[in-house]
Amino acid sequence: MTPMDTWCLPEVKRRLLVGERVTQADMLAITGGRAWRLAAAVYYLRKRGWDIRTTENASGCAVYHLPPNEIARLRSEGVAA
């Protein structure tokens, strides 16, 4: 199992599914510095059909989120937070 599997990916999924917006800085703080590749987790989920949206914050860093209709779709398919 990779660090993404054990630390980053489950936390990213959970936060996106409850409607949070997630940044790399958030993940570093949440995981105590163990989640260095948020973009890799987002890429992995997008390849599996998740419609993750990206915007930029004031400092130009990526902010990832799921639109409400995508959260509803994923939940209807049995994906749990």
Short mmCIF file of C-alpha atoms in Angstrom, two decimals:
data_model
loop_
_atom_site.label_atom_id
_atom_site.label_comp_id
_atom_site.label_asym_id
_atom_site.label_seq_id
_atom_site.Cartn_x
_atom_site.Cartn_y
_atom_site.Cartn_z
CA MET A 1 0.00 0.00 0.00
CA THR A 2 1.28 3.47 -0.83
CA PRO A 3 1.12 6.57 1.38
CA MET A 4 -1.58 7.90 -0.97
CA ASP A 5 -3.72 4.84 -0.20
CA THR A 6 -3.26 5.03 3.55
CA TRP A 7 -3.22 8.77 4.24
CA CYS A 8 -4.14 11.00 1.36
CA LEU A 9 -6.75 9.26 -0.77
CA PRO A 10 -9.26 8.31 1.96
CA GLU A 11 -9.05 11.78 3.48
CA VAL A 12 -9.44 13.52 0.13
CA LYS A 13 -12.47 11.36 -0.72
CA ARG A 14 -14.10 12.02 2.65
CA ARG A 15 -13.60 15.77 2.49
CA LEU A 16 -14.79 16.11 -1.10
CA LEU A 17 -17.89 14.01 -0.43
CA VAL A 18 -18.99 16.28 2.41
CA GLY A 19 -18.63 19.33 0.17
CA GLU A 20 -15.32 20.70 1.42
CA ARG A 21 -12.80 22.49 -0.75
CA VAL A 22 -9.33 20.99 -0.42
CA THR A 23 -5.85 22.39 -1.05
CA GLN A 24 -2.38 20.90 -0.75
CA ALA A 25 -1.76 23.06 2.33
CA ASP A 26 -4.92 21.63 3.94
CA MET A 27 -3.78 18.07 3.32
CA LEU A 28 -0.31 18.72 4.73
CA ALA A 29 -1.85 20.16 7.90
CA ILE A 30 -4.46 17.40 8.23
CA THR A 31 -2.05 14.51 7.74
CA GLY A 32 0.90 15.94 9.63
CA GLY A 33 2.94 16.34 6.46
CA ARG A 34 2.30 12.82 5.12
CA ALA A 35 0.21 13.85 2.11
CA TRP A 36 2.55 15.41 -0.41
CA ARG A 37 0.66 14.63 -3.63
CA LEU A 38 -2.91 15.88 -3.49
CA ALA A 39 -2.85 16.30 -7.28
CA ALA A 40 -2.09 12.58 -7.66
CA ALA A 41 -5.13 11.67 -5.55
CA VAL A 42 -7.30 14.04 -7.60
CA TYR A 43 -5.95 12.54 -10.84
CA TYR A 44 -6.69 9.01 -9.55
CA LEU A 45 -10.28 9.94 -8.65
CA ARG A 46 -10.87 11.75 -11.95
CA LYS A 47 -9.73 8.64 -13.84
CA ARG A 48 -12.42 6.76 -11.91
CA GLY A 49 -15.14 9.15 -13.06
CA TRP A 50 -15.21 11.74 -10.31
CA ASP A 51 -16.02 15.23 -11.67
CA ILE A 52 -13.60 17.14 -9.43
CA ARG A 53 -13.43 20.85 -10.20
CA THR A 54 -10.34 23.01 -9.80
CA THR A 55 -10.15 26.71 -9.03
CA GLU A 56 -7.29 28.85 -7.76
CA ASN A 57 -7.05 30.65 -4.45
CA ALA A 58 -5.59 34.16 -4.07
CA SER A 59 -2.02 32.82 -4.02
CA GLY A 60 -2.53 30.76 -7.18
CA CYS A 61 -2.74 27.35 -5.49
CA ALA A 62 -5.22 24.76 -6.73
CA VAL A 63 -8.44 24.35 -4.77
CA TYR A 64 -10.35 21.13 -5.48
CA HIS A 65 -14.06 20.51 -4.88
CA LEU A 66 -17.05 18.50 -6.05
CA PRO A 67 -20.18 20.27 -7.29
CA PRO A 68 -23.33 19.33 -5.33
CA ASN A 69 -24.81 17.31 -8.21
CA GLU A 70 -21.61 15.22 -8.38
CA ILE A 71 -21.75 14.55 -4.64
CA ALA A 72 -25.35 13.39 -5.06
CA ARG A 73 -24.41 11.15 -8.00
CA LEU A 74 -21.52 9.52 -6.15
CA ARG A 75 -23.65 8.95 -3.05
CA SER A 76 -26.44 7.42 -5.16
CA GLU A 77 -23.83 4.98 -6.47
CA GLY A 78 -22.98 3.97 -2.91
CA VAL A 79 -19.76 5.94 -2.45
CA ALA A 80 -19.52 6.78 1.25
CA ALA A 81 -17.72 9.69 2.87
#
